[in-house]
Tab-separated table of N, CA, C and O in Angstrom:
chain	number	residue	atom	x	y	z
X	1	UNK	N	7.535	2.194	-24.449
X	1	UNK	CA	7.815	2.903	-23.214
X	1	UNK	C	9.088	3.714	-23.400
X	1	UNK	O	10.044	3.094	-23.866
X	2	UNK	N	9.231	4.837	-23.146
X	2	UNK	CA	10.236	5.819	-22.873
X	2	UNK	C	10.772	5.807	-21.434
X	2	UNK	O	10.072	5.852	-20.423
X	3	UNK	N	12.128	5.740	-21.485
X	3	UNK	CA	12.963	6.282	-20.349
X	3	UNK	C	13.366	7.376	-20.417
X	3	UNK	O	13.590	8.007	-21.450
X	4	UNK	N	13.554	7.854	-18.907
X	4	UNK	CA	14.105	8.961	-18.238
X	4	UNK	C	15.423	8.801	-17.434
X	4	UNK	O	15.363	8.320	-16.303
X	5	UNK	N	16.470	9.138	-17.905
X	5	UNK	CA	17.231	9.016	-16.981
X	5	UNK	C	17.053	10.276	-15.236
X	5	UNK	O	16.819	11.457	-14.976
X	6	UNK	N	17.298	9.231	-14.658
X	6	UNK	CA	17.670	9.664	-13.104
X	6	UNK	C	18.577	9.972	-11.855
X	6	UNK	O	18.589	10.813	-10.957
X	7	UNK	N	19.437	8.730	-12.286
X	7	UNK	CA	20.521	8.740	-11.647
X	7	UNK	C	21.473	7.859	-11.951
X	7	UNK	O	21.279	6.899	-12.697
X	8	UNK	N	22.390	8.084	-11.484
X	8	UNK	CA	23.652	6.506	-11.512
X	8	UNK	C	23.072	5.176	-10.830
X	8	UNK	O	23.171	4.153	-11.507
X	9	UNK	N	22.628	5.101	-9.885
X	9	UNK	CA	22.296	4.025	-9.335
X	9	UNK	C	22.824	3.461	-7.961
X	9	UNK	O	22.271	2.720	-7.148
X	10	UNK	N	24.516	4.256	-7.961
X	10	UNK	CA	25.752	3.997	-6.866
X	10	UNK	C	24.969	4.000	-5.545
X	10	UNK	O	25.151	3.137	-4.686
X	11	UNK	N	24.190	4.892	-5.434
X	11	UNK	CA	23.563	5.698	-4.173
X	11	UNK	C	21.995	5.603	-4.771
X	11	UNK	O	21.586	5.830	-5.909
X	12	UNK	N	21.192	5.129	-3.421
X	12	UNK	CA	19.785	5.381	-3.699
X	12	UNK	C	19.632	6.312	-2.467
X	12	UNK	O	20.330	6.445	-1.462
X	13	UNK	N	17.920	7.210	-3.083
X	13	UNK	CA	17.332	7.713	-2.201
X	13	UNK	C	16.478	6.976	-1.245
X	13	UNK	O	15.570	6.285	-1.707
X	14	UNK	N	16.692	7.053	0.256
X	14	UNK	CA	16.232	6.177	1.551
X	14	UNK	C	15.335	7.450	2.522
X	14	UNK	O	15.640	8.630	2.692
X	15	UNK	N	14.686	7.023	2.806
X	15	UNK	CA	13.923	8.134	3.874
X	15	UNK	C	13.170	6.885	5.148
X	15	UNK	O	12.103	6.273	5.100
X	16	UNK	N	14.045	6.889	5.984
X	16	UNK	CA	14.136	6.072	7.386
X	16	UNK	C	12.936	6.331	8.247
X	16	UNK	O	12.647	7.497	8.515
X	17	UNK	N	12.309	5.463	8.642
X	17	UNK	CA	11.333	5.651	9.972
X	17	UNK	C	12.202	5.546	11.004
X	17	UNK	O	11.437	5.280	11.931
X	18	UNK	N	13.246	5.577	11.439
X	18	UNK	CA	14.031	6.208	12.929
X	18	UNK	C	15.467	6.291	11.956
X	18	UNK	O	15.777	5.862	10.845
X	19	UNK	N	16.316	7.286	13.288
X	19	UNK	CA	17.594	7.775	12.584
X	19	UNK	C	17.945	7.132	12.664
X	19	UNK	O	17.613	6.340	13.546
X	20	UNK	N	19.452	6.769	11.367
X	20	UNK	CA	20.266	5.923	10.790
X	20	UNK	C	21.669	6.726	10.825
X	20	UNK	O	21.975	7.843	10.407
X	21	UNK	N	22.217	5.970	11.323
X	21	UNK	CA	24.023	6.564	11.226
X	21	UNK	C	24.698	5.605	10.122
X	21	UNK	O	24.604	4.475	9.644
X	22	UNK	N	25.574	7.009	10.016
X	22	UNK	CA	26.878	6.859	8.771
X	22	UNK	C	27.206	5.227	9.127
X	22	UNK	O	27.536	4.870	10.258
X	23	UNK	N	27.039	4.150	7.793
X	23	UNK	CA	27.517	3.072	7.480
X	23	UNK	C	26.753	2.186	8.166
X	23	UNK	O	27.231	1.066	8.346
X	24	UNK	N	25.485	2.477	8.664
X	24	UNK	CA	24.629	1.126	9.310
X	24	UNK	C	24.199	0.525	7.667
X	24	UNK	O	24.316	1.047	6.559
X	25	UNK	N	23.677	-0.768	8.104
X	25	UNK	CA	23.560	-1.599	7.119
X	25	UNK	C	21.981	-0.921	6.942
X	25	UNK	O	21.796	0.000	7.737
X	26	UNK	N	20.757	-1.234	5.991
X	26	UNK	CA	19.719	-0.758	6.038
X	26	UNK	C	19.302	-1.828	5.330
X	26	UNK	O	20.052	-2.054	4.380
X	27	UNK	N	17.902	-2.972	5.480
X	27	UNK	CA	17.303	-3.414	4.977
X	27	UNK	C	16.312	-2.542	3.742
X	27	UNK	O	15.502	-1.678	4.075
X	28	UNK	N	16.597	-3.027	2.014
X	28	UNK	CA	15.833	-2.573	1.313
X	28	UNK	C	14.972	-3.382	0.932
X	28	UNK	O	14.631	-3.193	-0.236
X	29	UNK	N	14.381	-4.375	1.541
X	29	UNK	CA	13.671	-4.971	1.310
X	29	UNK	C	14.016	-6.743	0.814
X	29	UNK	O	13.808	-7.689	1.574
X	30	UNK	N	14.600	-6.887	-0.678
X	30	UNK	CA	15.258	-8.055	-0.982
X	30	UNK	C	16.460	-7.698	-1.247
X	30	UNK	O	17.048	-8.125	-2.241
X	31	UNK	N	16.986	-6.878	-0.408
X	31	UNK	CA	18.838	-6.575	-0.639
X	31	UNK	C	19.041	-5.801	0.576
X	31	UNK	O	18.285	-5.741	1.545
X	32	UNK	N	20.247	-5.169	0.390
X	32	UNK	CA	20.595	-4.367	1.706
X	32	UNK	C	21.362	-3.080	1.243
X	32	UNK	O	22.113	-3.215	0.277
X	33	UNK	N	21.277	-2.132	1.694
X	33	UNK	CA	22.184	-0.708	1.354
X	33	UNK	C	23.339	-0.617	1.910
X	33	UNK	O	23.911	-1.704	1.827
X	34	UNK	N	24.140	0.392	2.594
X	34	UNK	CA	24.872	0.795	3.724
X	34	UNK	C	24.857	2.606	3.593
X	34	UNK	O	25.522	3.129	2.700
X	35	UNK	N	24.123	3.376	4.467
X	35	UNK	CA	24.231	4.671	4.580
X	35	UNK	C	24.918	5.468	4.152
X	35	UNK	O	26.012	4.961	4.399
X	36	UNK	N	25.061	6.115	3.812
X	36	UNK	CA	26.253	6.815	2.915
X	36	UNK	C	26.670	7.921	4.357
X	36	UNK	O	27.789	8.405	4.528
X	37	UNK	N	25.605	8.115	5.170
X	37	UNK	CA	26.070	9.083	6.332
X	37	UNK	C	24.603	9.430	6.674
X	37	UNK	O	23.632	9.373	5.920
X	38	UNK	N	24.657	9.851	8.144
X	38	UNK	CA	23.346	9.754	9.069
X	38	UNK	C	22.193	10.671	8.288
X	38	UNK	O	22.309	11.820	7.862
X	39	UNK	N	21.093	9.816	8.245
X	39	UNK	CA	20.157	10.580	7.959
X	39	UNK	C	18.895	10.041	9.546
X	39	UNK	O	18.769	9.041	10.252
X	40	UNK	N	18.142	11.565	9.426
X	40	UNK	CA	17.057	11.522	10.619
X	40	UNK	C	15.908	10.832	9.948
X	40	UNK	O	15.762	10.610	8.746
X	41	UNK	N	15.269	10.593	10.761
X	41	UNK	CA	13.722	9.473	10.641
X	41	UNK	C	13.103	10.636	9.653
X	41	UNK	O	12.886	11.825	9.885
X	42	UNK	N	12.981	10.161	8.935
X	42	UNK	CA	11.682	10.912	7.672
X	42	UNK	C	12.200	11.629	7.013
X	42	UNK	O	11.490	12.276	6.243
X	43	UNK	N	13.666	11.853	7.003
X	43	UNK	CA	14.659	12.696	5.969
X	43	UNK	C	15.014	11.887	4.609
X	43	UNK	O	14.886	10.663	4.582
X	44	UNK	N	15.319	12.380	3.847
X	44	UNK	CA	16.008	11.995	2.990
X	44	UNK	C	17.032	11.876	2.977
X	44	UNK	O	17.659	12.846	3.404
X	45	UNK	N	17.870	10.632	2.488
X	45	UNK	CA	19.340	10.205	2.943
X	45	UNK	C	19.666	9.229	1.777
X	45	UNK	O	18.774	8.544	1.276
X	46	UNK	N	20.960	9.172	1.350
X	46	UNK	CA	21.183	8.417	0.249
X	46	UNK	C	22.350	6.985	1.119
X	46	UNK	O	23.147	7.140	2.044
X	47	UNK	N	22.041	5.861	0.452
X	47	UNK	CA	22.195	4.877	0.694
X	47	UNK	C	23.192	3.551	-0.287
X	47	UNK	O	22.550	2.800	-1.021
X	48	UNK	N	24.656	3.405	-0.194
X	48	UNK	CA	25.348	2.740	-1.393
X	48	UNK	C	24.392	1.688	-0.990
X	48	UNK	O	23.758	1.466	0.041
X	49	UNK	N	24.530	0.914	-2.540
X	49	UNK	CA	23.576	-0.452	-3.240
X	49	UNK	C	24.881	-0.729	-4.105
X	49	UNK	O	24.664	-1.817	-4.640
X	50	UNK	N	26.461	-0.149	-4.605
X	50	UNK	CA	26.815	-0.499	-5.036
X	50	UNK	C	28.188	-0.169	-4.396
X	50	UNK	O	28.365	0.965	-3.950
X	51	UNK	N	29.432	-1.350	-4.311
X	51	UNK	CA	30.755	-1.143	-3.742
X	51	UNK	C	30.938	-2.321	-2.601
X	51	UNK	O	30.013	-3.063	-2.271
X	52	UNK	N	32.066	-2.375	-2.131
X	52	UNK	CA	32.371	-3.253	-1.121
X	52	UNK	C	32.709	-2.997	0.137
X	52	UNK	O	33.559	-2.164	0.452
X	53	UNK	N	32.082	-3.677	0.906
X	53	UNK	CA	32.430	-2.959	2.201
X	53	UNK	C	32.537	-4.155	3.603
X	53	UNK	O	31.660	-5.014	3.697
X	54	UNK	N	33.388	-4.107	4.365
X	54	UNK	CA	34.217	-4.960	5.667
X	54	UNK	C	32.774	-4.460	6.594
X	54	UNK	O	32.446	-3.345	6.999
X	55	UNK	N	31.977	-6.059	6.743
X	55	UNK	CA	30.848	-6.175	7.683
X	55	UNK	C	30.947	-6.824	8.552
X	55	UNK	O	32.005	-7.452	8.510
X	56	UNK	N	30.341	-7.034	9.419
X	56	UNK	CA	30.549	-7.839	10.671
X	56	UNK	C	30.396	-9.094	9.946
X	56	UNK	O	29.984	-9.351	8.815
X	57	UNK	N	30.910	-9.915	11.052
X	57	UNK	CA	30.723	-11.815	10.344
X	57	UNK	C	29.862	-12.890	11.164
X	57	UNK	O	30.630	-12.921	12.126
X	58	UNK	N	29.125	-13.552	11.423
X	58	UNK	CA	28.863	-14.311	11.709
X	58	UNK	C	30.083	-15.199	12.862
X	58	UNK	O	30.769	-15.936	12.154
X	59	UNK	N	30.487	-15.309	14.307
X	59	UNK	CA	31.769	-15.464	14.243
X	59	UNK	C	31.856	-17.200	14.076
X	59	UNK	O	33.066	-17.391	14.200
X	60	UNK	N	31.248	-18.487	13.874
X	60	UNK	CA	31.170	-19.571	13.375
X	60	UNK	C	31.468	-19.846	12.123
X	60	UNK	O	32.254	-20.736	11.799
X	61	UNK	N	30.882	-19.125	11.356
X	61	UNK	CA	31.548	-19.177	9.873
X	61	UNK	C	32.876	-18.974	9.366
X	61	UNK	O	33.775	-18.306	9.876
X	62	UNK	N	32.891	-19.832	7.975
X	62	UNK	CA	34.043	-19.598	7.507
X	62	UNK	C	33.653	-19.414	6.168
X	62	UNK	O	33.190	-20.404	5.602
X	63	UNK	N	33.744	-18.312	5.509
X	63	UNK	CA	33.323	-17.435	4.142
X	63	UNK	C	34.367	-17.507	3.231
X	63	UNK	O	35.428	-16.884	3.267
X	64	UNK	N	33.924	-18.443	2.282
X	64	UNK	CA	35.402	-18.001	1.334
X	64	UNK	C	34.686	-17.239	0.179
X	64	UNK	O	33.476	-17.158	-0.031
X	65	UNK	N	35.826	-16.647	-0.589
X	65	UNK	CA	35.463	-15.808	-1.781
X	65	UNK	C	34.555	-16.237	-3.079
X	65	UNK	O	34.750	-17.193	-3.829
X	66	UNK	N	33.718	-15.454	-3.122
X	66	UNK	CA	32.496	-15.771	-4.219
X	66	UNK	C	31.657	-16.426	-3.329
X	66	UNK	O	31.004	-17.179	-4.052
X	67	UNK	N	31.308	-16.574	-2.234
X	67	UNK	CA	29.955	-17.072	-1.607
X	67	UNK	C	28.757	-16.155	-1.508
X	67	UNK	O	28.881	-15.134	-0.832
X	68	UNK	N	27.637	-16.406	-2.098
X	68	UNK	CA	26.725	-15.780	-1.560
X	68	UNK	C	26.183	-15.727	-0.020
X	68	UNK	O	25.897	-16.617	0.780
X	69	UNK	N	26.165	-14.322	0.052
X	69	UNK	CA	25.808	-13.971	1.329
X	69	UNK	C	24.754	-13.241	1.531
X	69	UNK	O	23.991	-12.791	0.676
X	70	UNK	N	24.689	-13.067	3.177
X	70	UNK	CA	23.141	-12.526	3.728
X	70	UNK	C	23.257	-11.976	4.864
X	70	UNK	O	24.007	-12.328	5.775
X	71	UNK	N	22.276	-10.803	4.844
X	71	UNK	CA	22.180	-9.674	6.167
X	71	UNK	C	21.365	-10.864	7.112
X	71	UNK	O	20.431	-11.452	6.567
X	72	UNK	N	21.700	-11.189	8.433
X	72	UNK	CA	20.593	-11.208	9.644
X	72	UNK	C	20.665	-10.145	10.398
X	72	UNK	O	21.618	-10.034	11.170
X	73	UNK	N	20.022	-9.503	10.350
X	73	UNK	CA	19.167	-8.532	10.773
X	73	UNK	C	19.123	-8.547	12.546
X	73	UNK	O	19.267	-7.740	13.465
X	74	UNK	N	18.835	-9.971	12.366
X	74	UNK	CA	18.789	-9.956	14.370
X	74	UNK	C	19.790	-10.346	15.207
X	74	UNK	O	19.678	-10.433	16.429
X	75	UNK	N	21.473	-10.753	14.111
X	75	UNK	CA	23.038	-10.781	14.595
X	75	UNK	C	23.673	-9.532	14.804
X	75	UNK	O	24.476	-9.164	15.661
X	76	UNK	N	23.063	-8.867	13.694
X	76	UNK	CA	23.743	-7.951	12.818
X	76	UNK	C	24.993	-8.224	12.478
X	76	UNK	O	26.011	-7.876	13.075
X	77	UNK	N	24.896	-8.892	11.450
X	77	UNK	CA	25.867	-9.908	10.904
X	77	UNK	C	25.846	-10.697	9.793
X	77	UNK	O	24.746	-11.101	9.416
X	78	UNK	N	27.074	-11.081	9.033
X	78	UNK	CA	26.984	-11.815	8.000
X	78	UNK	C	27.201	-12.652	7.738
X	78	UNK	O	28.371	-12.985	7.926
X	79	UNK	N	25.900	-14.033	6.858
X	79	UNK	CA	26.123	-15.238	6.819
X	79	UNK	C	25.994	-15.998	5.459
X	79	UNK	O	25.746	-15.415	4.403
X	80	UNK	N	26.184	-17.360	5.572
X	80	UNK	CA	25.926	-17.688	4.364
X	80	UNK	C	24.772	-18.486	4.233
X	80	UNK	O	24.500	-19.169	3.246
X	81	UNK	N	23.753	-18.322	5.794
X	81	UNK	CA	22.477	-18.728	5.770
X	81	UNK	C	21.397	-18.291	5.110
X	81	UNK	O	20.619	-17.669	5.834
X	82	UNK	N	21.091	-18.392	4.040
X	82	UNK	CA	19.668	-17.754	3.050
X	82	UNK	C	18.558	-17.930	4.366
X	82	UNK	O	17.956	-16.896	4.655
X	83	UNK	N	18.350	-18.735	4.901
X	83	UNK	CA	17.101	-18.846	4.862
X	83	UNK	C	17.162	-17.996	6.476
X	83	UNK	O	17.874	-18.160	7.467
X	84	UNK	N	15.559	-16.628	6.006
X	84	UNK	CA	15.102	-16.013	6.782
X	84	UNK	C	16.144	-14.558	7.179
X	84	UNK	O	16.173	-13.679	8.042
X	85	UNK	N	17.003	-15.000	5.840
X	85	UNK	CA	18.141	-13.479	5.800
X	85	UNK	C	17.710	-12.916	5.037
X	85	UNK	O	16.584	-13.081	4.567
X	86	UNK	N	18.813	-11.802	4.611
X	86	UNK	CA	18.156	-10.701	3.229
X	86	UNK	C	19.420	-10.807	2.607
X	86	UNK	O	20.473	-10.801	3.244
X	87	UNK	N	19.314	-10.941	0.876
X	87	UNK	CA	20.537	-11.321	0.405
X	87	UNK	C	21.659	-9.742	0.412
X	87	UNK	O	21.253	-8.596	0.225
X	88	UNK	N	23.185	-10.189	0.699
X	88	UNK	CA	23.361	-8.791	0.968
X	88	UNK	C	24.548	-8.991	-0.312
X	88	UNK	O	25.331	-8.065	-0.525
X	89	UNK	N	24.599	-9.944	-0.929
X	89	UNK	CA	25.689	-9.644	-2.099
X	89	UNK	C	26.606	-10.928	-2.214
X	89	UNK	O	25.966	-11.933	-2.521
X	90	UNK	N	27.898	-11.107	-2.043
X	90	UNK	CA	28.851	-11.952	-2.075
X	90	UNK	C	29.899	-11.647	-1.613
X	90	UNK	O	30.228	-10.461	-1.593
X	91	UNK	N	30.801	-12.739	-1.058
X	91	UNK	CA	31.974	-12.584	0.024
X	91	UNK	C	33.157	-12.095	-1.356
X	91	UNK	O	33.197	-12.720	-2.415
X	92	UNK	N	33.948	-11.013	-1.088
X	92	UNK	CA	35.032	-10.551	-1.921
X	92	UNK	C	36.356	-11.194	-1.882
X	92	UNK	O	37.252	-11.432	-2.692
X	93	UNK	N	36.052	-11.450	-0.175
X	93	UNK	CA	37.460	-12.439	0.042
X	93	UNK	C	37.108	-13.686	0.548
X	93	UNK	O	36.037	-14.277	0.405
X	94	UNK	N	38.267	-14.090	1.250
X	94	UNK	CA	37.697	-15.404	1.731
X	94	UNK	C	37.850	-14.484	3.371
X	94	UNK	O	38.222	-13.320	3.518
X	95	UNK	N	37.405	-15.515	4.489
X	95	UNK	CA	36.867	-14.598	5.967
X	95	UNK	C	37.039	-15.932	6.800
X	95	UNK	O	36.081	-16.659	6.540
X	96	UNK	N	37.647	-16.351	7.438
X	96	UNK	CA	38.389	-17.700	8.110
X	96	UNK	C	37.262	-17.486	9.629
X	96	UNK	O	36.822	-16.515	10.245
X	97	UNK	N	37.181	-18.528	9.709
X	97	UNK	CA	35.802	-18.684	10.451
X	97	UNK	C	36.565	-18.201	12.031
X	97	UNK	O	35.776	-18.690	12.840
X	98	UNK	N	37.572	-17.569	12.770
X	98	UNK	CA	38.053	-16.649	13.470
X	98	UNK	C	37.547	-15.323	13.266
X	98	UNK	O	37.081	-14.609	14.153
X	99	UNK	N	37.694	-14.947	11.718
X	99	UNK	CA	37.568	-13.248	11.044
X	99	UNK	C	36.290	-12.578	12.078
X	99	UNK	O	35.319	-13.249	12.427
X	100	UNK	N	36.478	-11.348	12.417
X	100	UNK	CA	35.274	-10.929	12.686
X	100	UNK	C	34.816	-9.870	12.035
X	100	UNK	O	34.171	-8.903	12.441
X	101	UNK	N	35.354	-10.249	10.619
X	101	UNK	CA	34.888	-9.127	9.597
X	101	UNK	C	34.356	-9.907	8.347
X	101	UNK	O	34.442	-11.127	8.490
X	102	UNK	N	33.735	-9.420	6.950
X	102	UNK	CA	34.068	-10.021	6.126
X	102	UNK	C	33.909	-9.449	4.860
X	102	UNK	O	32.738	-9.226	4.554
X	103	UNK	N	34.832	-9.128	3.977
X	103	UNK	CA	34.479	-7.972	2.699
X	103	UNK	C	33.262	-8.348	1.363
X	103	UNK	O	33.381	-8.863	0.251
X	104	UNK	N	32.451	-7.965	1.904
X	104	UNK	CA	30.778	-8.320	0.978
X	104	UNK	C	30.896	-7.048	-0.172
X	104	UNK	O	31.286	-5.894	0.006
X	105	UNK	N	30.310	-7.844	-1.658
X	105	UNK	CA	30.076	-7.118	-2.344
X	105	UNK	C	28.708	-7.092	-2.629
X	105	UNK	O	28.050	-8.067	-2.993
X	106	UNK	N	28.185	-5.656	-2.411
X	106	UNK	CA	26.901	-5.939	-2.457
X	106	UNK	C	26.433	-6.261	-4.205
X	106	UNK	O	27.019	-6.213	-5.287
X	107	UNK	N	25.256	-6.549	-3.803
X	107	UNK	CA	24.203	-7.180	-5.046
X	107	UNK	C	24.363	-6.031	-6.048
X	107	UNK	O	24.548	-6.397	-7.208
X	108	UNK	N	24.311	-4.122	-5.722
X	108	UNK	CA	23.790	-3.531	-6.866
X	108	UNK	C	23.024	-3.752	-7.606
X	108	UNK	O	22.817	-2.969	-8.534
């Protein structure tokens, strides 16, 4: 098999069934993106898969650094509950179960 190169990888191409604003989280299926900036329903829009970025938190939790973490989708929020989340990467810092933030590195 031969490769083609395509791209870096930093940014994927996303094309949304409803509009998406700059820095919403985006389910890719078994990971998660974050918008790179608004794209309209059926446009093409590029999406980081790679970098770190201050997400909402779960506000019960307490996240310390190197935990695997996960998008819920129906908090919009981040936990360290696998089950029935989407994995969104790992905690960068630690996130004191007060934080209502928490710095996730995504999967890439």
């Amino acid at each position: 098999m031969k490769a083609t190169y395509y791209q870096r990888g930093e940014t994927l191409d996303y094309f949304p069934t409803e509009n998406v604003e700059n820095g919403a989280v985006v389910s890719l299926g078994t990971r998660i993106g974050v918008a790179a900036a608004p794209i309209s329903a059926g446009e093409q829009g590029a999406v980081h898969v790679v970098g770190v970025f201050a997400m909402a938190k779960a506000n019960t939790e307490e996240i310390k650094q190197g935990a695997a973490v996960y998008y819920d989708a129906a908090a919009e929020a981040i936990t360290t509950t696998a089950d029935g989340n989407t994995p969104a990467g790992y905690a960068a810092a630690d996130a004191v179960t007060t934080a209502t933030s928490v710095l996730v590195k995504l999967l890439g």
